[in-house]
Coordinates of C-alpha atoms and ligand atoms in Angstrom, one line a residue:
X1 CA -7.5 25.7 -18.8
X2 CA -6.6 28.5 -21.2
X3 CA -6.7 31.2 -18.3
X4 CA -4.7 29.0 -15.6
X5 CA -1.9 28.2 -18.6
X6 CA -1.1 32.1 -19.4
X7 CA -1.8 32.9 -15.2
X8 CA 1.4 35.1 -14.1
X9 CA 2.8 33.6 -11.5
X10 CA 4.1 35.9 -8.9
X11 CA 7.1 35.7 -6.9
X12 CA 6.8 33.2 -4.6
X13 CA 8.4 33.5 -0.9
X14 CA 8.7 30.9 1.9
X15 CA 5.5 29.4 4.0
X16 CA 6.9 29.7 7.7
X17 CA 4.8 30.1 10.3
X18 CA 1.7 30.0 8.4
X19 CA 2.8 33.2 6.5
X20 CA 4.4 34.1 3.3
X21 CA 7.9 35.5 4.0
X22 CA 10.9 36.4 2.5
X23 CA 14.2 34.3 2.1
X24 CA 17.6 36.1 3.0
X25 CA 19.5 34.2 0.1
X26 CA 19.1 35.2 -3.8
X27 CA 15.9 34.6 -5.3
X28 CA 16.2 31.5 -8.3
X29 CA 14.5 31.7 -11.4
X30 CA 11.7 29.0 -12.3
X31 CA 11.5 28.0 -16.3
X32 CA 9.3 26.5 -17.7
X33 CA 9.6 23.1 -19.7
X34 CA 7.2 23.7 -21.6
X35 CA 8.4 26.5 -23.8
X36 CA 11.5 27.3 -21.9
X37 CA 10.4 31.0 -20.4
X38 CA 10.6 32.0 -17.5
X39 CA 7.8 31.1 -15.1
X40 CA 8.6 33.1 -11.6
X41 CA 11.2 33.6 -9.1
X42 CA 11.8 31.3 -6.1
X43 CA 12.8 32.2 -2.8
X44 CA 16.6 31.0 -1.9
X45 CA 16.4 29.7 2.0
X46 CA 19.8 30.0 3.7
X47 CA 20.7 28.2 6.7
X48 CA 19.3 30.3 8.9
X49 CA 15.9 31.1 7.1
X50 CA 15.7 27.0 7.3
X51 CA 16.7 27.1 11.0
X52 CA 13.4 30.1 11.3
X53 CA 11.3 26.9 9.7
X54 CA 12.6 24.3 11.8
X55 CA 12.4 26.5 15.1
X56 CA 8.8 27.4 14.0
X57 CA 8.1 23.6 13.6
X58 CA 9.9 22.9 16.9
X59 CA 7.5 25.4 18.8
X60 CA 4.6 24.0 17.1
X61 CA 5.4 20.2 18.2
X62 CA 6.3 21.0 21.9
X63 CA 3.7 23.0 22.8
X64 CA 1.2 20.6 21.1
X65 CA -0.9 22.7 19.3
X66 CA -1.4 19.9 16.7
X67 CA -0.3 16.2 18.3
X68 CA -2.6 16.9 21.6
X69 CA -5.8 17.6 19.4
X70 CA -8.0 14.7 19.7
X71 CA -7.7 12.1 17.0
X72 CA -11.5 13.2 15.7
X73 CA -10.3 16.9 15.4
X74 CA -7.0 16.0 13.4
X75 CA -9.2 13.7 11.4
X76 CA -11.5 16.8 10.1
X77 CA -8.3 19.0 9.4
X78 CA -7.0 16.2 6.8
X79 CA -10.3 15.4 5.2
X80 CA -10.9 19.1 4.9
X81 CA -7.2 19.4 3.1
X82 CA -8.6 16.7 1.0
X83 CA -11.9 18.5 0.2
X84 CA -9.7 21.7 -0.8
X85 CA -7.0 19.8 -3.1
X86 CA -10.2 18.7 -4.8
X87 CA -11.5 21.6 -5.1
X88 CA -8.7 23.0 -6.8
X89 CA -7.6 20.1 -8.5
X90 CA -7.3 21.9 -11.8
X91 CA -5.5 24.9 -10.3
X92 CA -3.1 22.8 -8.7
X93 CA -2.4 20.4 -11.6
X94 CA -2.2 23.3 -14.1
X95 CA 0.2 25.4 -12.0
X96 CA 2.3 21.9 -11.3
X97 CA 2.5 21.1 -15.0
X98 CA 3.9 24.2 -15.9
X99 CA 6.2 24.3 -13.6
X100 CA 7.3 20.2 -14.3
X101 CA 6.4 19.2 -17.9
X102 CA 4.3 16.5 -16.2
X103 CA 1.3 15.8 -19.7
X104 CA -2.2 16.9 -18.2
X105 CA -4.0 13.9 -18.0
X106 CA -1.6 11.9 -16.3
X107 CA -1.5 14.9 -13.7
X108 CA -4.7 15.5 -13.0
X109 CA -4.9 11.9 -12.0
X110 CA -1.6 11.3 -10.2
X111 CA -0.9 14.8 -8.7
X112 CA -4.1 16.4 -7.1
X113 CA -6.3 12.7 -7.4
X114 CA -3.7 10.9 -5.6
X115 CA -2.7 13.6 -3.2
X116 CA -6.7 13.9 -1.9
X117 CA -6.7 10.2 -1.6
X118 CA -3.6 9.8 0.2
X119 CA -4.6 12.6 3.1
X120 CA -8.1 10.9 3.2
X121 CA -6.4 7.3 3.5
X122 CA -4.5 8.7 6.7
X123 CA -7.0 10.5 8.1
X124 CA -9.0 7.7 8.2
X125 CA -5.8 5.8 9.9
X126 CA -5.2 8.3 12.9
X127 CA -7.7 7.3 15.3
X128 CA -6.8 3.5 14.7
X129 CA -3.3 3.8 16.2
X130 CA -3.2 2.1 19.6
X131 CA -0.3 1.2 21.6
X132 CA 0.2 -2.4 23.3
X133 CA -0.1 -4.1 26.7
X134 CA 3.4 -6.7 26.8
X135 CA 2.5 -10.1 28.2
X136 CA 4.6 -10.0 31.2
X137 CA 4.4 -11.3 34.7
X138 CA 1.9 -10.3 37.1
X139 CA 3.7 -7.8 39.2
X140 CA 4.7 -5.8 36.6
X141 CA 2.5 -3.6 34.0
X142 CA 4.8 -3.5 30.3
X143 CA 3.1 -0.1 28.1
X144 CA 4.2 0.3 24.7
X145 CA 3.0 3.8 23.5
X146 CA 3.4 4.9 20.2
X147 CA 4.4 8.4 19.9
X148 CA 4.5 11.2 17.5
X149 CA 9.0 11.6 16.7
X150 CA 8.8 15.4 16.5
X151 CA 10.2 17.4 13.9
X152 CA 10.2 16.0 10.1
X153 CA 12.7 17.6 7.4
X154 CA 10.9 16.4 3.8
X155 CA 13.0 17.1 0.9
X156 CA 11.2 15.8 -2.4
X157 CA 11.8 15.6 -6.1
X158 CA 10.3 17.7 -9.4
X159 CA 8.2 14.7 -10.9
X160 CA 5.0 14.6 -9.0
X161 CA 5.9 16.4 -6.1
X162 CA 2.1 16.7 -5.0
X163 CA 1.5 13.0 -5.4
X164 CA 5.4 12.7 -3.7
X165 CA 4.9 14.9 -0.8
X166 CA 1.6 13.8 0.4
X167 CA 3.1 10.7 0.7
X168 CA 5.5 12.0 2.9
X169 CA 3.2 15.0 4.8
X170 CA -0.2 13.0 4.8
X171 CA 1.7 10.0 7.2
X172 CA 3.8 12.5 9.4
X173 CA 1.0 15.3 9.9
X174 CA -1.6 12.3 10.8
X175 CA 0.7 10.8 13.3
X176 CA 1.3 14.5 15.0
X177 CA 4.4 15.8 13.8
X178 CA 5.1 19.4 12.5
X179 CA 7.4 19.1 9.3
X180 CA 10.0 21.4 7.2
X181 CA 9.2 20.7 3.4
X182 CA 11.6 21.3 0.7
X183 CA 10.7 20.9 -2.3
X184 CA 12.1 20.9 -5.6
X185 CA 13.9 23.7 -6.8
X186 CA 12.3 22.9 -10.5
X187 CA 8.9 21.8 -9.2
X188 CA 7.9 23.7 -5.8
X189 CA 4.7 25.7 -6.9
X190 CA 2.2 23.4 -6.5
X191 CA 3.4 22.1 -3.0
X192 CA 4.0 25.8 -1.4
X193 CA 0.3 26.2 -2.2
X194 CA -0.7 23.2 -1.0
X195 CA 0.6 24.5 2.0
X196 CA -1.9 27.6 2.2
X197 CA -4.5 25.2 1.7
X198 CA -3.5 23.2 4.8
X199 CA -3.8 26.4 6.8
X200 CA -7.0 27.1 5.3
X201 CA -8.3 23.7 6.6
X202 CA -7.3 24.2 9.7
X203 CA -3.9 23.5 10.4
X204 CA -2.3 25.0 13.4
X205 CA 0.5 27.8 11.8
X206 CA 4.2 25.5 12.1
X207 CA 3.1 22.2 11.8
X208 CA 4.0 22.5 8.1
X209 CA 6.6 25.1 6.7
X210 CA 7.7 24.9 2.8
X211 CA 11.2 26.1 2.5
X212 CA 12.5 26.7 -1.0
X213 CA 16.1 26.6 -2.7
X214 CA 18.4 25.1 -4.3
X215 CA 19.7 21.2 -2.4
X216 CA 23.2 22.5 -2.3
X217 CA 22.1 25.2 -0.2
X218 CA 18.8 25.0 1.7
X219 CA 18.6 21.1 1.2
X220 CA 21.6 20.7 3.2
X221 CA 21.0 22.7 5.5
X222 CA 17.8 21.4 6.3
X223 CA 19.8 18.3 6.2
X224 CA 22.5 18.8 9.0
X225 CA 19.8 20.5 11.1
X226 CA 20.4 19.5 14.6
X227 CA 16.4 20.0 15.6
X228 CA 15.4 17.7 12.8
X229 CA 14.5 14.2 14.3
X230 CA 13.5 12.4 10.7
X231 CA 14.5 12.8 7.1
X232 CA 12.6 11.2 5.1
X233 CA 13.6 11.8 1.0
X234 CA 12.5 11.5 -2.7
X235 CA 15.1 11.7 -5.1
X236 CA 18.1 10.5 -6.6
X237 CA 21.4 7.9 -4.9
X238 CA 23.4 10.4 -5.1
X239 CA 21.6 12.9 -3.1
X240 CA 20.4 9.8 -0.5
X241 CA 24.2 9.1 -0.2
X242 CA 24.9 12.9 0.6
X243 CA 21.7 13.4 3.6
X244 CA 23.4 9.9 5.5
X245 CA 26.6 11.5 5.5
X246 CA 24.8 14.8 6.6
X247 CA 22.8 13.1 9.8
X248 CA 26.4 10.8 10.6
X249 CA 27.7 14.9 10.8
X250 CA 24.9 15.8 13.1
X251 CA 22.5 14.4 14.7
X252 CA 22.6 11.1 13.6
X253 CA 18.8 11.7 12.7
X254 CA 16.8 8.7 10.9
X255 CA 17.1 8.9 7.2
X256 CA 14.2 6.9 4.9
X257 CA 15.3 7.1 1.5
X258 CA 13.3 6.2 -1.9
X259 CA 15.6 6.3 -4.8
X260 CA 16.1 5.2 -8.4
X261 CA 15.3 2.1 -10.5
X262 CA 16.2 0.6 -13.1
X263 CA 13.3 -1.5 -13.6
X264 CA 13.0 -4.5 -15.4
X265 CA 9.5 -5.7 -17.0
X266 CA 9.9 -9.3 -18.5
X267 CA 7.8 -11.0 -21.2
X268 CA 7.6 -14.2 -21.6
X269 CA 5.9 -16.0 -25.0
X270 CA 3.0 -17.3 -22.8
X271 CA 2.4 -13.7 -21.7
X272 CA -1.8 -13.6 -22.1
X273 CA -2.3 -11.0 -24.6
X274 CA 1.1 -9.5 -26.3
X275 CA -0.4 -7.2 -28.0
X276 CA -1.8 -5.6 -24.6
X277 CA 1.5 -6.4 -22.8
X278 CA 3.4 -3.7 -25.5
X279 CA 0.9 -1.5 -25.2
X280 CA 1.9 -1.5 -21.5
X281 CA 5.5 -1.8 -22.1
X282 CA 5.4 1.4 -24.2
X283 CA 3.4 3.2 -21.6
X284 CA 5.9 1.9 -18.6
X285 CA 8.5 3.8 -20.1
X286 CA 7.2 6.5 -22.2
X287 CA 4.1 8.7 -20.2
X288 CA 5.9 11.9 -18.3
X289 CA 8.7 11.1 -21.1
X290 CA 10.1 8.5 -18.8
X291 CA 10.2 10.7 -15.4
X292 CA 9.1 8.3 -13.7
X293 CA 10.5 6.6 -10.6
X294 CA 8.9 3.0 -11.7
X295 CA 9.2 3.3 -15.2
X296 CA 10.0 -0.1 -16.7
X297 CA 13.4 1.0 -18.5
X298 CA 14.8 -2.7 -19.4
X299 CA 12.4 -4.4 -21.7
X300 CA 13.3 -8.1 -21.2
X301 CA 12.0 -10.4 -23.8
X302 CA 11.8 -13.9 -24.6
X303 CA 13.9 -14.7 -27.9
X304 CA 10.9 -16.7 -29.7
X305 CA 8.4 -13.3 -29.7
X306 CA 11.4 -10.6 -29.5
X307 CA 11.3 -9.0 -33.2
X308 CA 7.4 -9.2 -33.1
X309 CA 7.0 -7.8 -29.9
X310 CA 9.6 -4.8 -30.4
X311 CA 7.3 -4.3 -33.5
X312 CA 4.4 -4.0 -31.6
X313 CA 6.1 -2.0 -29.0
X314 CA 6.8 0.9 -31.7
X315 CA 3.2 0.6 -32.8
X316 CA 2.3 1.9 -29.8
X317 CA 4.6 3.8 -28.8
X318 CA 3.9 6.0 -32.1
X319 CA 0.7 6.6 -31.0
X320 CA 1.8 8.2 -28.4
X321 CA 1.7 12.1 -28.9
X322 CA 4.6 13.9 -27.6
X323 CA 4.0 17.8 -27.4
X324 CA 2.0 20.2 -25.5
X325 CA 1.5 18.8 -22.1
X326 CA -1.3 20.6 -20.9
X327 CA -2.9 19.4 -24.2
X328 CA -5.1 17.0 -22.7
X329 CA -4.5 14.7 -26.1
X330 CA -0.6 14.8 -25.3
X331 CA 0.5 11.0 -24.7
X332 CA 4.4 12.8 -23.6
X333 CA 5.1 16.0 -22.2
X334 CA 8.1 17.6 -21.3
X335 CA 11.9 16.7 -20.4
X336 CA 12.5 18.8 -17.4
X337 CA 15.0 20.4 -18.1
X338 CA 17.6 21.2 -20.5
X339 CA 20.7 19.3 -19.0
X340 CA 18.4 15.9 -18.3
X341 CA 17.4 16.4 -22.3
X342 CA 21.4 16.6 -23.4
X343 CA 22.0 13.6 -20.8
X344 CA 19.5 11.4 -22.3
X345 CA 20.8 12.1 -26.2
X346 CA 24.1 11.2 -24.7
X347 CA 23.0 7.7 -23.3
X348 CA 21.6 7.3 -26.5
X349 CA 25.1 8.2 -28.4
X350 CA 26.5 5.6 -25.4
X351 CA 24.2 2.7 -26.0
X352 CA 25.3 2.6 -29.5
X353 CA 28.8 2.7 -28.7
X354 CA 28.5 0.2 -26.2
X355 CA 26.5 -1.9 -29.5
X356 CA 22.7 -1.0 -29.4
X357 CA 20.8 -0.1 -32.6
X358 CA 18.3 2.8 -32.2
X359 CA 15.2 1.1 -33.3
X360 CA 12.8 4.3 -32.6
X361 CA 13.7 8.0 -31.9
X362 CA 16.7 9.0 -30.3
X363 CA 16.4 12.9 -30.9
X364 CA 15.8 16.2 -29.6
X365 CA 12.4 17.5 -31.4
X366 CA 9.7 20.1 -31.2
X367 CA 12.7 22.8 -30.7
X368 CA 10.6 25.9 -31.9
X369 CA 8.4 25.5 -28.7
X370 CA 11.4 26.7 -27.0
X371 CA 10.4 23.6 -24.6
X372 CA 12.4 20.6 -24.0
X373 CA 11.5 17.7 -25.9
X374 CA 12.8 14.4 -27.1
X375 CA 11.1 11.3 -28.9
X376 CA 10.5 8.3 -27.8
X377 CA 13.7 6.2 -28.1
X378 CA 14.0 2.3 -28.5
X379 CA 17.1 0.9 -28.2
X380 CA 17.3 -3.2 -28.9
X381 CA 20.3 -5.6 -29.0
X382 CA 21.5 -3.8 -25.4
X383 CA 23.6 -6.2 -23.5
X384 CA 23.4 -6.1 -19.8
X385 CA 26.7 -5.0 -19.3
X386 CA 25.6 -2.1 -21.0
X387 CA 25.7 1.6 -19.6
X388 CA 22.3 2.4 -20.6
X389 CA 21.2 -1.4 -18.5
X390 CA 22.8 -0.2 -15.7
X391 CA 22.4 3.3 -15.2
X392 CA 19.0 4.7 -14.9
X393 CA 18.3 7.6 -17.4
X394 CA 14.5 9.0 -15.6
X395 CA 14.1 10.4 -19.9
X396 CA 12.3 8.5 -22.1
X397 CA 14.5 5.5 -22.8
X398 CA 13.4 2.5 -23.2
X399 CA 16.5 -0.8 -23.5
X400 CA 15.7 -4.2 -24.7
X401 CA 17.1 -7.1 -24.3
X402 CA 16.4 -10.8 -25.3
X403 CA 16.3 -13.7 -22.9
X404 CA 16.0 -17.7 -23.0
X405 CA 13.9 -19.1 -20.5
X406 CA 12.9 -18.1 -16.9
X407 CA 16.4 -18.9 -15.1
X408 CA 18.3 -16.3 -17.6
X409 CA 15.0 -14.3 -17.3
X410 CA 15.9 -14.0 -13.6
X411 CA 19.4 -13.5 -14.0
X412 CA 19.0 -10.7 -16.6
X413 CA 16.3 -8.8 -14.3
X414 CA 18.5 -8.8 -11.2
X415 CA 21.5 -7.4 -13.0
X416 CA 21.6 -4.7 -11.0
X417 CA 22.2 -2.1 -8.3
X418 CA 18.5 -1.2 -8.4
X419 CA 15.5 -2.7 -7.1
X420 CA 12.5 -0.4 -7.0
X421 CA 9.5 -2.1 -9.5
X422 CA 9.4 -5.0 -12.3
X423 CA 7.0 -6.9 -14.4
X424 CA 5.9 -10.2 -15.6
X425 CA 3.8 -11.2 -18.5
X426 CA 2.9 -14.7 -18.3
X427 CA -0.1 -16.9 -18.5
X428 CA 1.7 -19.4 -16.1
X429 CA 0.2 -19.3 -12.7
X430 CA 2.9 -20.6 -11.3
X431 CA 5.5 -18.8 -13.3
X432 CA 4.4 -15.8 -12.5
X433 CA 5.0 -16.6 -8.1
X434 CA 8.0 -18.1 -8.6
X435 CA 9.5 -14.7 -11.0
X436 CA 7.6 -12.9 -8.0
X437 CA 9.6 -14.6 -5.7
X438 CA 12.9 -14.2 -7.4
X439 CA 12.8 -10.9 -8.7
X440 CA 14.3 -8.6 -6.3
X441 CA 12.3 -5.3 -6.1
X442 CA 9.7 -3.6 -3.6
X443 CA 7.0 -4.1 -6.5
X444 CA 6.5 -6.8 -9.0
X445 CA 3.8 -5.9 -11.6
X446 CA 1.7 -9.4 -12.9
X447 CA 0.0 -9.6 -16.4
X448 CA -0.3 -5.1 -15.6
X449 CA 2.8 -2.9 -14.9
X450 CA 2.8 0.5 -12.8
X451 CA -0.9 0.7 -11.5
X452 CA -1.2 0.8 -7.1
X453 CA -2.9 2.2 -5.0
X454 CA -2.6 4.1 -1.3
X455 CA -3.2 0.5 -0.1
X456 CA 0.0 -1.0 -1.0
X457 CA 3.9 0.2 0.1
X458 CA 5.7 1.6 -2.5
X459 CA 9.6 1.4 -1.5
X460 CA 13.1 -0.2 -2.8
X461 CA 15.5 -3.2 -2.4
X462 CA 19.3 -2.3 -2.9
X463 CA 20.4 1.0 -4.3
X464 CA 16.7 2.2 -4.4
X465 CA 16.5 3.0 -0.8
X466 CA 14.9 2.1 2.6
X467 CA 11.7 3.9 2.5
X468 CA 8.4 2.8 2.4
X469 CA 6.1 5.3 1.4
X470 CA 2.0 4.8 1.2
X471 CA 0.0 2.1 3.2
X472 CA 0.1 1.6 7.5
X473 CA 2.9 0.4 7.0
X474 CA 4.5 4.0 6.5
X475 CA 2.9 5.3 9.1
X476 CA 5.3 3.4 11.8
X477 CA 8.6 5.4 10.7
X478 CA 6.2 8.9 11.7
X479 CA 6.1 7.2 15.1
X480 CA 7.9 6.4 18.0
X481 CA 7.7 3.1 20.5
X482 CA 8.0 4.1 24.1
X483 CA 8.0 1.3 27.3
X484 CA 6.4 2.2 30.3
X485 CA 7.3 -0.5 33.1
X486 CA 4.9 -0.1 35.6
X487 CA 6.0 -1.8 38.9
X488 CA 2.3 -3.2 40.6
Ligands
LIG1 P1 17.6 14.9 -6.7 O1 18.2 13.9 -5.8 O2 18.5 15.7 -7.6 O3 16.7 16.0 -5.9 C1 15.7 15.5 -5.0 C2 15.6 16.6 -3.9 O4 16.8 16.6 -3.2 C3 15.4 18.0 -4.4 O5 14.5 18.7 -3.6 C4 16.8 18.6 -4.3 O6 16.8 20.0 -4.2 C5 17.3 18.0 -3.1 N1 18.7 18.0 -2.9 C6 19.7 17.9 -3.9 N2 20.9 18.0 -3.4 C7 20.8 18.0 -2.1 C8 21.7 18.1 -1.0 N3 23.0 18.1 -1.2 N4 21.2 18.1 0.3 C9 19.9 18.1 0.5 N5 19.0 18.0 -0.5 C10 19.4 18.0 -1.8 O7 16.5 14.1 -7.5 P2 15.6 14.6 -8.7 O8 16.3 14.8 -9.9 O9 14.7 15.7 -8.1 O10 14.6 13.3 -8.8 C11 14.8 12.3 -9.7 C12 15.3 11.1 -8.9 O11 14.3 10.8 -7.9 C13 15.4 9.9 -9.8 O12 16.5 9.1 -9.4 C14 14.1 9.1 -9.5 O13 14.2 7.7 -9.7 C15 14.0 9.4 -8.0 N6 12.6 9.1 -7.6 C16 12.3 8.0 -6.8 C17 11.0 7.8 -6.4 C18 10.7 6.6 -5.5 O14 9.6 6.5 -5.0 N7 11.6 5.7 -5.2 C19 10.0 8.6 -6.8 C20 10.3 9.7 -7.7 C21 11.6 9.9 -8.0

């Protein structure tokens, strides 16, 4: 670990064509969060070194160097990806940390773990697609093939952009497409070498190009590309708002969007054990210091257990090491970056002015790392009105509020835009369905809060998007239906 955290990083160029090349824009400097120096420089794609990627990508799918290998042949590619993101787990997480703040345990796990599993889980799905016979009448033969869409544009976010982008890549490559990545500005190191490591397995050069730069720039661009059949995005509303206007300006190309949350996670006095539900509660919001897209931000709890519970919360949540993150001890890492850390202290000076008491934390610490740090911050007495219960902060900020009973319960964890994840703590059986049932959200947590795996969607309601990543079920927006009407 020692030698990959002081590893220079060299300057790191685009991935087009199976080779490293230069950009023709400015290069961007990489920092890292965990003692603010500078890491490497990124290459800045323009529009035309994205419309180089997308071309290369084109040529790839229509002469079908990828999508016409038999199923069993793209099968071995993506378990020998898998094989090689093992291999170099350590590597990968290391390099990703550094470059996102992300703690080292939690990475390990969620960024190379999860990626392996999630190109495994679709390589095992390839060679189960089959298309359908319609039940028409008997003079007529109704086909429905399913067919790879062409050319994917991926633009992801900083927090777990391994875990993040195989969820996007894994899907689209196993379905045949070639795709144009873009990831974060802030977090693309660990994704432009997955990319070599795809090659090495065997992928056919274009079927995945990595362009880097900033989203102004070689997001957009990438964007309004006229060759790109899907989008498919990680990140924030506003930037999901920007790419629908961007395909409505060209060519009106699918857009699958997973946004933000705001996500409630409700305890009731019957919860089972309370003292494990804070435990969770603290963990919900606090691991990756609250950069997480599920993180459970509103802390609803029941008036009869509030004080004790926000007690116990703290207790735990003071165990909780911030510092170092690739300290494998570290319980918090890094804020990503120095304008999320001032916007978090200033939802924290907005949540008392709007009447919340700062029950825990609420600074900036840990300055002469030269990193970007911030404790743990509880905030109680937050009405839902509240700016810091509406608007989603992704620092770690955690808002809690008191309820009566299971109808204001409901009412309290639907007040809002968002719907990504919640929870429910409850020994209620019944309870817990019908809060599962009302709760509006692509993920309602029982009695646990944040744990899934490849099996299950993971995907929005409301302002959190469209999308459905992970599970078969993601697999159908990598695919087109074609009829074939066969007169007999
Ligand atoms: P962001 O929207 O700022 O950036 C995401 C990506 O979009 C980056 O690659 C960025 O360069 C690109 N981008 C920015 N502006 C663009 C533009 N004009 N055109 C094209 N691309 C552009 O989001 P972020 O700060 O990187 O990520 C944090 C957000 O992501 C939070 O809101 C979080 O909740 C959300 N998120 C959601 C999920 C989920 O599964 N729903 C998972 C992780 C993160």
């Amino acid at each position: 670990m020692d030698a990959l955290r002081g590893a220079s990083v060299p300057p790191q160029r685009l991935f087009i064509d199976a080779k490293s090349q230069d950009a023709e824009g400015a290069p961007l400097d990489v920092f890292s969060p965990i003692d603010g120096r500078q890491l490497t420089t990124l290459a800045g794609a323009t529009a035309s070194d994205v419309d180089r990627a997308v071309a290369s990508a084109r040529a790839a799918f229509e002469d079908g160097r990828w999508r016409r290998q038999p199923p069993a042949a793209r099968k071995k590619v993506l378990h020998k990806l898998a094989d090689l993101i093992q291999e170099n787990a350590l590597e990968l997480a290391v390099l990703g940390v550094r470059d996102n703040g992300t703690e080292i345990a939690m990475a390990l796990k969620a960024e190379p773990g999860s990626a392996a599993g999630t190109f495994r889980y679709y390589a095992e799905a390839l060679d189960k697609i089959s298309g359908e016979i319609a039940p028409t009448a008997e003079n007529v033969l109704g086909l429905v093939h399913r067919e790879p869409v062409g050319v994917v544009g991926a633009i992801v976010p900083w927090n777990f952009p391994l875990m993040i982008g195989a969820w996007k890549l894994a899907p689209a490559l196993a379905a045949g497409n070639s795709v144009v990545l873009k990831p974060a500005e802030s977090a693309s190191l660990s994704l432009l070498r997955l990319a070599e490591l795809a090659v090495e397995a065997g992928l056919p050069p274009g079927v995945l190009n990595v362009v880097t730069g900033s989203g102004a720039v070689t997001g957009e661009a990438l964007a309004l590309h006229m060759d790109v059949d899907i989008l498919v995005f990680t990140g924030s509303g506003a930037t999901g708002r920007r790419l629908l206007q961007y395909s409505a300006q060209s060519n009106l190309k699918r857009c699958y969007l997973e946004l933000g949350g705001k996500s409630p996670n409700v305890v009731f006095a019957d919860a089972p054990d309370l003292d494990m539900a804070a435990k969770a509660a603290a963990n919900a919001i606090f691991r990756n210091a609250g950069q997480v897209c599920v993180a459970g931000s509103r802390l609803l709890v029941q008036r009869d257990i509030h004080d004790d519970f926000v007690a116990a919360v703290a207790r735990h949540t003071a165990a909780l090491k911030v510092g170092d993150p690739l300290d494998l001890a570290t319980g918090i890492g890094a804020v990503h970056s120095p304008d999320q850390l001032r916007a978090h202290l200033n939802f924290v000076t907005g949540a008392q002015e709007d009447g919340a008491t700062v029950a825990l934390g609420g600074n900036q610490i840990l300055q002469d790392t030269g990193g970007w740090y911030m404790e743990p911050t509880l905030l109680t007495g937050v009405k839902p009105s509240a700016r810091i219960a509406q608007h989603e902060v992704f620092g770690p900020v955690l808002a809690v509020t008191p309820f009566e009973d299971e109808a204001d319960a409901v009412a309290k964890a639907n007040d809002s835009v968002y719907g990504l994840a919640a929870g429910v703590w409850t020994s209620n059986l019944s309870r817990a369905h019908r809060m599962v049932r009302e709760i509006r959200a692509g993920v309602v947590h029982v009695n646990t809060y944040g744990g899934a795996d490849g099996t299950v969607p993971l995907g929005g309601v409301k302002q959190s998007g469209n999308g459905h990543d992970k599970s078969l079920h993601a697999l159908d927006r990598y695919l087109d239906l074609k009829t074939a009407w066969i007169s007999l």
